[in-house]
XYZ file of C-alpha atoms in Angstrom:
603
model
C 108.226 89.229 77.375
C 107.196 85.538 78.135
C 103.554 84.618 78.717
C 102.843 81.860 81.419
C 102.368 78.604 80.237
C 98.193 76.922 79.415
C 100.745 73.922 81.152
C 101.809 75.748 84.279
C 98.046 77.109 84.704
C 96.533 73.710 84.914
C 99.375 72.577 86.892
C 98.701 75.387 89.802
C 94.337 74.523 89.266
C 95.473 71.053 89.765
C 97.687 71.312 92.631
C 94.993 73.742 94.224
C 92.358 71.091 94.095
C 94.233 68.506 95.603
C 95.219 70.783 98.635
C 91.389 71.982 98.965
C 91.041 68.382 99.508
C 93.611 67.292 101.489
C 94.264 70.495 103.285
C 97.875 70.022 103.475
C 100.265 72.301 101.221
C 103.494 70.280 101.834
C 101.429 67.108 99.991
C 102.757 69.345 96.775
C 105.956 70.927 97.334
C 106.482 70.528 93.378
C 103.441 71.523 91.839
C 102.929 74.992 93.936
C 105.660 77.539 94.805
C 106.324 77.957 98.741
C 104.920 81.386 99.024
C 101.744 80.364 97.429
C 101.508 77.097 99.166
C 101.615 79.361 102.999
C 98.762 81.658 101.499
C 97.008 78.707 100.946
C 96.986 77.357 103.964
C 96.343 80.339 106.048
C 93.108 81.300 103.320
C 92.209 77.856 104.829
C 92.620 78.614 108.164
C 90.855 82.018 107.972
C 87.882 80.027 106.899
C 87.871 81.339 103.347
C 85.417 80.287 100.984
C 87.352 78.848 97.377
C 84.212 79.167 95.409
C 84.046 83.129 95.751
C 83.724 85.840 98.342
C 81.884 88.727 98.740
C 84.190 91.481 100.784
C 83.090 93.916 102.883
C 82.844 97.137 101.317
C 84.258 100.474 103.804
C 83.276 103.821 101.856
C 85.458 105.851 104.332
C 88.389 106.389 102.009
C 90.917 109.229 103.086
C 92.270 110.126 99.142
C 94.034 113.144 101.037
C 96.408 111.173 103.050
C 100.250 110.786 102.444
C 100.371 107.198 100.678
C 97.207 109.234 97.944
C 99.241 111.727 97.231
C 102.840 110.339 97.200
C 101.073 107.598 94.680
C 98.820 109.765 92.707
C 101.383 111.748 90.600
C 103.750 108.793 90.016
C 101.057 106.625 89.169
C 99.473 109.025 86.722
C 102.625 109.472 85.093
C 103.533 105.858 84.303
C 100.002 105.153 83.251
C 100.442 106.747 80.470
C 103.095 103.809 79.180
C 99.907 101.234 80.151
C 98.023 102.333 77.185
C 96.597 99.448 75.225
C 98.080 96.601 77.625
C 94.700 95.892 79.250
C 96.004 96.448 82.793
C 94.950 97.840 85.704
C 97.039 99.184 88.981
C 95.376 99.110 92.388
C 96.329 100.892 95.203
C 95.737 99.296 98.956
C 95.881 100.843 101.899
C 97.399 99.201 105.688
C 94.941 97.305 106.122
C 94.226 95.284 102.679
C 91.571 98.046 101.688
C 91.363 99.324 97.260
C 91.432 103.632 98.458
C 92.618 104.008 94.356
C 92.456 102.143 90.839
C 94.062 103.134 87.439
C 93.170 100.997 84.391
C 93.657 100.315 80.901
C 90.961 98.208 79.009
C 87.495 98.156 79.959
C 86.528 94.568 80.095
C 89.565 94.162 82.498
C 87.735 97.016 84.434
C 84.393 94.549 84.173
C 86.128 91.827 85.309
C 87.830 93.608 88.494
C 84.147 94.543 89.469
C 82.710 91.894 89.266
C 85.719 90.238 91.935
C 85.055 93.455 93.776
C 88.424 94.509 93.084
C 87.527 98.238 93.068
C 87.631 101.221 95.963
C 86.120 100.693 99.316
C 86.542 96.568 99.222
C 88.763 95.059 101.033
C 90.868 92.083 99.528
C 92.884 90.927 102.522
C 94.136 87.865 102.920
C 91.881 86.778 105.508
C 88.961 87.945 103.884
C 89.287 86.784 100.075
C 92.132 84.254 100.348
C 95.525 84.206 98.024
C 95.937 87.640 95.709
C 98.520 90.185 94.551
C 97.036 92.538 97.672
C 95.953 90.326 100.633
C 99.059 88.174 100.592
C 101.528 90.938 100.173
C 99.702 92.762 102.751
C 99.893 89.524 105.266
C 104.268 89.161 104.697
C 105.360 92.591 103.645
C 106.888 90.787 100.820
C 106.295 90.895 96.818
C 103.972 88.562 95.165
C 103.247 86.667 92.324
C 99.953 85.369 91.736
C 98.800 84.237 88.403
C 95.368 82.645 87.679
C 95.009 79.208 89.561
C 96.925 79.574 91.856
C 94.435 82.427 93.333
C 92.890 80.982 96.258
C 89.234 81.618 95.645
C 87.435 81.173 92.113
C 86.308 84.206 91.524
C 89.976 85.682 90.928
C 91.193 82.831 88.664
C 90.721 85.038 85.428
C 93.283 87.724 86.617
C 97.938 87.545 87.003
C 98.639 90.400 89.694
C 101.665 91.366 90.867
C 101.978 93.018 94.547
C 104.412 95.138 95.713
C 104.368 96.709 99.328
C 105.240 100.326 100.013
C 106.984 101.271 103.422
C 107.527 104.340 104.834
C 111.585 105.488 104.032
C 111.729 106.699 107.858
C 109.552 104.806 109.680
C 109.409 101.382 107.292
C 105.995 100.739 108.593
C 104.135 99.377 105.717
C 101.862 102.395 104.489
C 100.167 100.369 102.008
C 100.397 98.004 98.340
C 100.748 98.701 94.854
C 99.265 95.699 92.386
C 99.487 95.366 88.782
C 96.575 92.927 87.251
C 95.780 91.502 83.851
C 93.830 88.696 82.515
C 95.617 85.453 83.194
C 96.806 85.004 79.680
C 98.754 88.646 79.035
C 100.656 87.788 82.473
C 104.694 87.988 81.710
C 107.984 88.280 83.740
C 108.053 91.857 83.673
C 105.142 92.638 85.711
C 107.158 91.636 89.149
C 110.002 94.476 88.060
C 107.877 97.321 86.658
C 105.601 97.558 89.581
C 108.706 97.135 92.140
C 109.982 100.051 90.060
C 107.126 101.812 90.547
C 106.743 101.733 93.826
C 110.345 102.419 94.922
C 109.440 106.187 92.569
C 106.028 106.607 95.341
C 108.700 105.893 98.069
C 110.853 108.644 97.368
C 107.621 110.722 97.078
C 106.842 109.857 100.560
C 110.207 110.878 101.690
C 110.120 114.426 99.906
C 106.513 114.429 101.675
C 108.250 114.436 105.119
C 107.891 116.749 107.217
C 111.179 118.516 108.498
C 110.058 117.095 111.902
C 110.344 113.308 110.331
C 113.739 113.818 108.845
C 114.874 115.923 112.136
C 113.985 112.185 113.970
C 115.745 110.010 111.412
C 118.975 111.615 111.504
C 118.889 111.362 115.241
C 118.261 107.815 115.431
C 120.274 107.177 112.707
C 123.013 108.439 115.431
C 122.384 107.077 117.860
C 122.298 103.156 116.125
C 125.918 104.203 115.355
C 126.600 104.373 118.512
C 124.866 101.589 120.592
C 124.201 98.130 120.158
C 120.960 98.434 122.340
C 117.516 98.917 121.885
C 117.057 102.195 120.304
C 113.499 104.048 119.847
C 113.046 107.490 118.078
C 109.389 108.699 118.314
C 107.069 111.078 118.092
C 102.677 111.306 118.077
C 103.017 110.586 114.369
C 106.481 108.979 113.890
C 107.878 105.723 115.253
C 111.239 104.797 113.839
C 113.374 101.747 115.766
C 115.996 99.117 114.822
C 115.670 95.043 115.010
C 116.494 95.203 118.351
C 113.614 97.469 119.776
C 111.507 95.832 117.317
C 111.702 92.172 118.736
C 111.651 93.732 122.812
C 108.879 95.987 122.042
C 104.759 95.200 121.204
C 102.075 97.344 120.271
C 101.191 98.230 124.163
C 104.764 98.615 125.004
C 105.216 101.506 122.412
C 101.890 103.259 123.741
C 103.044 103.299 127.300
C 106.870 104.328 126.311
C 105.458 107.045 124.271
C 103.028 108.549 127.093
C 106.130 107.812 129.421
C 108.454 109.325 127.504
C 105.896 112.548 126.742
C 105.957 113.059 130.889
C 109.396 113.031 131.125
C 110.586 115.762 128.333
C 107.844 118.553 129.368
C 108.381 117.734 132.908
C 109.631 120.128 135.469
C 112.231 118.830 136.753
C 115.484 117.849 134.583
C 116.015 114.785 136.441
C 112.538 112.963 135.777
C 113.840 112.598 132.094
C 116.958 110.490 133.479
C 117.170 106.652 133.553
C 113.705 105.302 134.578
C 112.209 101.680 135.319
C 109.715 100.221 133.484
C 108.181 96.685 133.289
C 107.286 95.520 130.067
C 104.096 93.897 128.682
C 105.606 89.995 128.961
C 107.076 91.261 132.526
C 110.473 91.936 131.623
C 112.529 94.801 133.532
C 114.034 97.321 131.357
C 116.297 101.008 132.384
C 114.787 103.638 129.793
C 116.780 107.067 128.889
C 114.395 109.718 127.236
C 116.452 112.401 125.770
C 114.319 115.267 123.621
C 115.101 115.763 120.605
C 115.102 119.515 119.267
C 115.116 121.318 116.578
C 115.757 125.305 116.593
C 112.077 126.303 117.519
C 110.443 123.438 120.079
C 110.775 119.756 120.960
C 109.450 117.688 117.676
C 110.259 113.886 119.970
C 112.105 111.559 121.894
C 115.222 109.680 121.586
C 114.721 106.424 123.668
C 117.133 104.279 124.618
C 115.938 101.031 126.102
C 118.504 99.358 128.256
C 118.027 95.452 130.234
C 117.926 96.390 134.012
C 120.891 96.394 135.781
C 119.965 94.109 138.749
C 116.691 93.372 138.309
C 114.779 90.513 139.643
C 114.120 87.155 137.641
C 110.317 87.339 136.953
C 110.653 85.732 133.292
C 110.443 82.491 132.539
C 112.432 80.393 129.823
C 108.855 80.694 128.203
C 109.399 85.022 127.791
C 106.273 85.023 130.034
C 106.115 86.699 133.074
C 105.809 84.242 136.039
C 102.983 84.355 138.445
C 103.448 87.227 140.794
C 103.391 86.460 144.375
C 100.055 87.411 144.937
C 98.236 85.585 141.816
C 94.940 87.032 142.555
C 95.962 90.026 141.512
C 96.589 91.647 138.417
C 99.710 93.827 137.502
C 103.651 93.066 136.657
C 104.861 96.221 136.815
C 107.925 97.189 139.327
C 105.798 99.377 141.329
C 103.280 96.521 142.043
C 105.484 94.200 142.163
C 107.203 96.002 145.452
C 103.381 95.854 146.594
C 103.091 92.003 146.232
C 106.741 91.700 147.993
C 105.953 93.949 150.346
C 102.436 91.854 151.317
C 103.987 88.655 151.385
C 106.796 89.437 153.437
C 104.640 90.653 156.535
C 101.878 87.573 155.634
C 104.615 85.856 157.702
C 105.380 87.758 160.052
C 102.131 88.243 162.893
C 102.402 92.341 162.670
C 99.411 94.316 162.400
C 99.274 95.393 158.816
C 98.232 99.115 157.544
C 97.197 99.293 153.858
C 97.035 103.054 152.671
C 96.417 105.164 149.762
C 94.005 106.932 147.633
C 90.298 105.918 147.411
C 89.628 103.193 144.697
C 93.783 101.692 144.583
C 92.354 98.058 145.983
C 93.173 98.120 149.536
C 90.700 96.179 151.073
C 91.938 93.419 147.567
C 95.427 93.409 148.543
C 94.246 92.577 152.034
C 91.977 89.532 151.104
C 94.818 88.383 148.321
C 97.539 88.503 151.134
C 95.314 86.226 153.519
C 93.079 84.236 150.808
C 95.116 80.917 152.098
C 93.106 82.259 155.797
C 89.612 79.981 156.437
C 87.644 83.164 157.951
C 88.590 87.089 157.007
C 86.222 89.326 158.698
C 86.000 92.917 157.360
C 84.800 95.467 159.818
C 83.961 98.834 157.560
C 83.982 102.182 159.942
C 82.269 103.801 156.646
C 79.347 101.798 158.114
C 78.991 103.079 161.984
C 76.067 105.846 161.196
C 73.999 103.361 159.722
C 73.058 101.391 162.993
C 75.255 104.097 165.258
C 78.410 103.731 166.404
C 77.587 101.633 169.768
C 76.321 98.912 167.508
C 78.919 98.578 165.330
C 81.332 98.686 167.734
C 79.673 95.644 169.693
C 79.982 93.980 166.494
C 83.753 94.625 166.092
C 84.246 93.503 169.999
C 82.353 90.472 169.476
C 84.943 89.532 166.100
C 87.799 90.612 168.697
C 87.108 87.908 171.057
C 87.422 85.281 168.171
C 91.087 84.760 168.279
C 90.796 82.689 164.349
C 91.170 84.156 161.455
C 92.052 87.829 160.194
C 90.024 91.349 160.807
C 90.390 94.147 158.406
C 88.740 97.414 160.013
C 88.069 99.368 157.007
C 88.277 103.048 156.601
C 89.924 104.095 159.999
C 89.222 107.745 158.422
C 85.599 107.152 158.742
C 86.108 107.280 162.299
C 86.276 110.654 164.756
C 88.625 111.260 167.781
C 86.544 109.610 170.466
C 84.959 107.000 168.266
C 88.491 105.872 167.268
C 89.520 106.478 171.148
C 86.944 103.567 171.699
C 88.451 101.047 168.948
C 91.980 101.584 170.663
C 90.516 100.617 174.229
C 88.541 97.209 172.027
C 92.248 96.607 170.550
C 93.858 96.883 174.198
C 91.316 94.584 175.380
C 91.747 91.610 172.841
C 95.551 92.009 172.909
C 98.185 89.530 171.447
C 95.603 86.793 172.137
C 92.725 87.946 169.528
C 92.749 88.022 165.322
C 95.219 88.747 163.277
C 94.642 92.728 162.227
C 94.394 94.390 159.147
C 93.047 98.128 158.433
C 92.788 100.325 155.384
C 92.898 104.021 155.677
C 92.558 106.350 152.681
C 94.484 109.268 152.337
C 94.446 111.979 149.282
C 92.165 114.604 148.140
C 88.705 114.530 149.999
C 89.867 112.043 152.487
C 88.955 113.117 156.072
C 92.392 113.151 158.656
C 92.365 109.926 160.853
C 92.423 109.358 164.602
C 96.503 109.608 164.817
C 96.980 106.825 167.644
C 94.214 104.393 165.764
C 96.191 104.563 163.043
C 99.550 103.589 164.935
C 97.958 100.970 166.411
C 97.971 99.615 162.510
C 101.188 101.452 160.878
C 104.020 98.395 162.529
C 104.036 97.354 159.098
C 102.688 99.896 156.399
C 102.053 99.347 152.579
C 101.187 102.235 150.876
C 99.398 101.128 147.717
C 100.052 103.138 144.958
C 98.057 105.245 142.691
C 96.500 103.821 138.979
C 98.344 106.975 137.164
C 101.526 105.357 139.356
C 101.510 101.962 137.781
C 99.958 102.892 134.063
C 102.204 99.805 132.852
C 99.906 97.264 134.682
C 96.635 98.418 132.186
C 97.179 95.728 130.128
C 96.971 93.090 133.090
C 94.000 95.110 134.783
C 91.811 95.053 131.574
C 91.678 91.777 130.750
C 90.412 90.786 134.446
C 88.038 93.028 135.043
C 86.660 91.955 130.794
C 86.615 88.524 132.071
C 84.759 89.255 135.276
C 82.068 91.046 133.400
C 81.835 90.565 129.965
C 78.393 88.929 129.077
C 79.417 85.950 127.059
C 82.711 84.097 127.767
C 85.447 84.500 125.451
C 88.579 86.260 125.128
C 88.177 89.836 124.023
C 90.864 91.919 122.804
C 91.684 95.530 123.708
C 93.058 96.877 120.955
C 96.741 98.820 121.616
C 95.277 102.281 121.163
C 92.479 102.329 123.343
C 95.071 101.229 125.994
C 97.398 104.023 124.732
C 94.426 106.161 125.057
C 93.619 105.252 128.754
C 96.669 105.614 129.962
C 96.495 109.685 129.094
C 93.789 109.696 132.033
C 94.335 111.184 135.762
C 92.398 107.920 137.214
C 91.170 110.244 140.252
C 89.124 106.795 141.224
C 92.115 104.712 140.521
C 91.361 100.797 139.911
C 88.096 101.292 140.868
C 87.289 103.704 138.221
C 88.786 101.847 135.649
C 86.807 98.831 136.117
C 83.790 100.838 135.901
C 85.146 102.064 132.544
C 85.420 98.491 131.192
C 82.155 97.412 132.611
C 80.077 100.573 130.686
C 81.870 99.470 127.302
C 80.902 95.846 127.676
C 77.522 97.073 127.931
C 77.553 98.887 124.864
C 80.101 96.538 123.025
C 78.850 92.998 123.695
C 80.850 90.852 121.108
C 83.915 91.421 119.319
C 86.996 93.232 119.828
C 87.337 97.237 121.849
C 88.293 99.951 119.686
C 88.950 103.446 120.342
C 85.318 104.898 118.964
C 83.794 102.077 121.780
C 85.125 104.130 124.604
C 82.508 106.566 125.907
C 82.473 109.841 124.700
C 82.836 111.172 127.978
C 86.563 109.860 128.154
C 87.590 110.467 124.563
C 87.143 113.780 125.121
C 88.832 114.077 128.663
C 92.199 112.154 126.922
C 93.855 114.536 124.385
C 97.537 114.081 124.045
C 97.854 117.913 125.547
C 96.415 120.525 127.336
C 93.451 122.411 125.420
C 92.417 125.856 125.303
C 88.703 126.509 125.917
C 87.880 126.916 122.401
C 90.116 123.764 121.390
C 87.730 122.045 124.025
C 84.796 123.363 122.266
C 85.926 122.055 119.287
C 86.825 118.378 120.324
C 83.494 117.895 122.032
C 82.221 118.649 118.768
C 83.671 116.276 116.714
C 83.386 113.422 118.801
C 79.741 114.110 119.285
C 79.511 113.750 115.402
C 81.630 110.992 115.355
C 79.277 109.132 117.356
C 76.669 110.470 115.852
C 77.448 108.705 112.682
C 79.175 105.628 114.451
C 83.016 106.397 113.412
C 81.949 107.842 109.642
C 84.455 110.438 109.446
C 82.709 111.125 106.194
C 79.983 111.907 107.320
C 80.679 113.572 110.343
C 82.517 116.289 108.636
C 79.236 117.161 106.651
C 77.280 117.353 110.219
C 79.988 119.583 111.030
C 79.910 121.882 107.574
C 83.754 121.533 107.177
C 85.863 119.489 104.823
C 86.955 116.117 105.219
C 90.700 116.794 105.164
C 89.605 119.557 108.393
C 88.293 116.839 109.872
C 91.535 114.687 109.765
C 93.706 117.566 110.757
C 91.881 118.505 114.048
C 91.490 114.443 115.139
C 94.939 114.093 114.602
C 95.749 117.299 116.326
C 93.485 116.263 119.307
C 94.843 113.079 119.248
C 91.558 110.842 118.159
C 92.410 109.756 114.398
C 94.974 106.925 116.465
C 94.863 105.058 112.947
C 96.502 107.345 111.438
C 99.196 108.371 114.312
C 101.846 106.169 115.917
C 100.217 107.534 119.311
């Protein structure tokens, strides 16, 4: 074994100190090796200190999970070849995050403290700069790092060597395995042994695999044979897909294809789980087959196949973005809304009255002011209103806006309105005639909604859009959030919704449609001022109302529970198991079960 060189140490301090000052890697392509020279400059542009960081320290450590026990065994096991070498292995988890540490030599040990290399700190790139962890965490790729060329200080005494560890079904990066020394016992076998080592945890993971997991792999695995499409194989804990589905698909995408796909295989009817459009996040149109996939007992997933539609409509850009619908002040790219918007702007044109139906909250009386916003006066005349004043009043007021023949009227809620109140608005609408407005009227229909005045509403229905439902168009969430988080958030900024809490709102009914969900946004805003939305900032009220299935009373019972401790203790799973008297690994069964632990699921 070869030690590295007092000469190629200096060289990396050297080369480090003249990028900290010009802040430009590619001044050095000799002196630093490519990989290192990236981490460098991203450390940089994460705003990492050089001198020395202190990381934030996150006691929640699951040591019952799959990548702890896959690891433990192996590790333990080829420990015992360590003795006397003055190493140490860490084990990180997804995120960048020490959940285990083996060692050999206790001033090694000392020195790993005191760089907070130990469990519960978290050495990501972006928090601590260039190491064996972060920067294998950041590309999914081995590293190399060996005193110097360590981005911050504090780690210059140490050579670690990262390897990362991905799932053998899924390949989603479960976590890292690092082997560190002191700087001067570093040698070219560290790369190998730990690359050997975690290839052995690995094959632990797949042995750990549940029958379910290796049910889904085969049938993928089948199904790549025989397609040269997208190809998805999922479950609420398994994700497997090839390169193609990889590049089509983002994080929202496989949330909503999952909850899609979940509809279709327990539905009713066999045909719902046939071919089925969807609109992706960047807006592009895609055919989707969902086809269960069984084993002997029950349905463990879904095959997806993901297909480019047939004849679909140019909304894309050369960009990949979606371009501007027709209506821009609205939010939404999905197919359904997008027959909406065509719909709307097709009778702008044309001087029709115009009927806008559906349920109560969809944004009726929006689409109506979006289709006419180019219009210099829009009058809206609400029949929700008439008690207030009584009806002879308001209708004076809707006669007087008749005899203006400029601009647009939109009568609101024609339900609001009974037989011989609404007999009175048809003998106002005979009376303006051709000459008056142009007319718009809303009428909601669905549960609760009172039955309108029949020849009032035909007086409307030439030209009828019915506007769908929220649970309808669950693929426009991602468009919806962001508006309504820009229209209310308290400081400007762009704030993120992170994929699962979208995942988790689309499980909802949405009885108040649109409306309803910008209330939602609007009462987490208030609690969550800065910052990005996670799943433990949505209210408990809708945590608990958004399980992945139905629950039995007790099951119900059980979930309110634990998300009552859970915010009790702000997210501490730790510690919410103790308010609950069971054990931590309980804990993580039931969330998963209930669908709240989204960290650890696919969906």
């Amino acid at each position: 074994m070869m030690a590295r060189s007092d000469v190629d140490t200096r060289m990396a301090w050297r080369a480090r100190e003249e990028f900290l000052a010009s802040r430009d890697a590619s001044r050095h392509p000799d002196q630093v090796r490519p990989e290192i020279a990236a981490s460098w400059q991203r450390s940089l542009a994460n705003g990492v200190d050089p001198q020395g960081v202190e990381p934030d320290f996150h006691p929640d450590i699951n040591l019952d999970g799959q990548l702890c026990l896959a690891a433990k065994p192996v590790i333990d096991k080829r420990c015992e070849h360590l003795g006397g070498t003055g190493s140490s292995l860490l084990l990180g988890d997804r995120s960048g995050r020490i959940i285990e540490r083996w060692g050999d030599g206790a001033r090694v040990l000392r020195l790993l403290e005191q760089a907070y290399a130990e469990p519960g700190f978290s050495i990501a790139e972006d928090v601590v700069g260039t190491n064996g962890v972060g920067t294998v965490y950041e590309t999914h790729q081995p590293a190399l790092v060996i005193g110097g060329e360590h981005f911050s200080e504090q780690y210059f005494p140490f050579a670690c060597a990262g390897v990362p560890i991905h799932h053998p079904i899924t390949r989603q990066l479960e976590g890292v395995l690092d082997i560190t020394c002191r700087r001067q016992d570093a040698n070219n076998m560290l790369l190998p042994w730990i690359l050997e080592v975690a290839r052995m945890v690995e094959e632990r993971l797949y042995q750990q695999a549940s029958p379910d997991e290796r049910l889904l792999l085969g049938r993928f695995l089948a199904a790549t044979r025989r397609t040269k499409h997208a190809v998805v194989c999922l479950n609420e804990q398994t994700i497997i897909s090839n390169p193609c589905a990889a590049r089509l698909l983002d994080g929202v995408d496989h949330a909503l294809l999952w909850e899609h796909a979940a509809r279709a295989i327990t539905a009713d009817t066999a045909d719902t789980a046939g071919p089925c459009a969807l609109t992706l996040s960047d807006g592009r149109a895609v055919t989707v087959h969902c086809r269960p996939v069984d084993d002997e007992r029950s349905t463990v997933g879904v095959l997806v196949e993901v297909l480019p539609a047939a004849q679909q409509r140019s909304r894309t850009r050369a960009t990949g973005r979606p371009a501007r619908p027709c209506l821009p002040h609205l939010a939404g790219h999905g197919a359904r809304w997008q027959q909406v918007c065509d719909q709307a702007q097709r009778y702008r044109e044309r001087l029709l009255p115009v009927l806008l139906a559906g349920e109560v909250g969809t944004g009726k009386l929006a689409l109506a002011r979006a289709m006419f916003a180019d219009e210099e006066q829009v009058s809206v005349i609400d029949a929700a209103l008439h008690p207030v004043d009584g009806f002879a009043t308001w209708a004076a007021g809707l006669r007087r806006r008749l005899d203006d023949p400029g601009g647009v009227v939109v009568v609101r809620h024609l339900e609001a309105l009974e037989a011989r109140q609404a007999q009175t608005v048809c003998g106002l609408l005979d009376h303006a005639g051709d000459s008056g407005p142009r007319l718009v009227a809303t009428l909601t229909r669905g549960q609760g909604a009172m039955m309108a005045y029949g020849p009032l509403v035909d007086r409307f229905a030439v030209a009828t859009i019915e506007v769908p439902p929220l649970r309808e168009r669950l693929e426009d969430l991602p468009d919806l959030i962001p508006v309504f988080t820009q229209r209310h958030a308290a400081q400007p900024g762009r704030r993120h919704w992170q994929p699962e809490v979208i995942q988790t709102l689309s499980r909802l009914d949405w009885p108040g449609n649109v409306r309803q969900l910008e209330n939602l946004v609007r009462r987490v805003l208030v609690a969550r001022t800065t910052g990005d939305i996670s799943i433990t900032d949505l209210p408990e009220d809708v945590r608990v109302n958004a399980p992945r299935r139905r629950l039995a009373q007790l099951e119900q019972v059980e979930l309110n529970a634990i998300v009552s401790a859970l915010g009790q203790t702000g997210g501490n799973k730790v510690e919410a198991a103790k308010i609950l008297g069971v054990s931590r690994s309980t804990l993580y069964r039931k969330m998963r079960a209930f669908g709240l632990d989204l960290n650890q699921s696919a969906f």
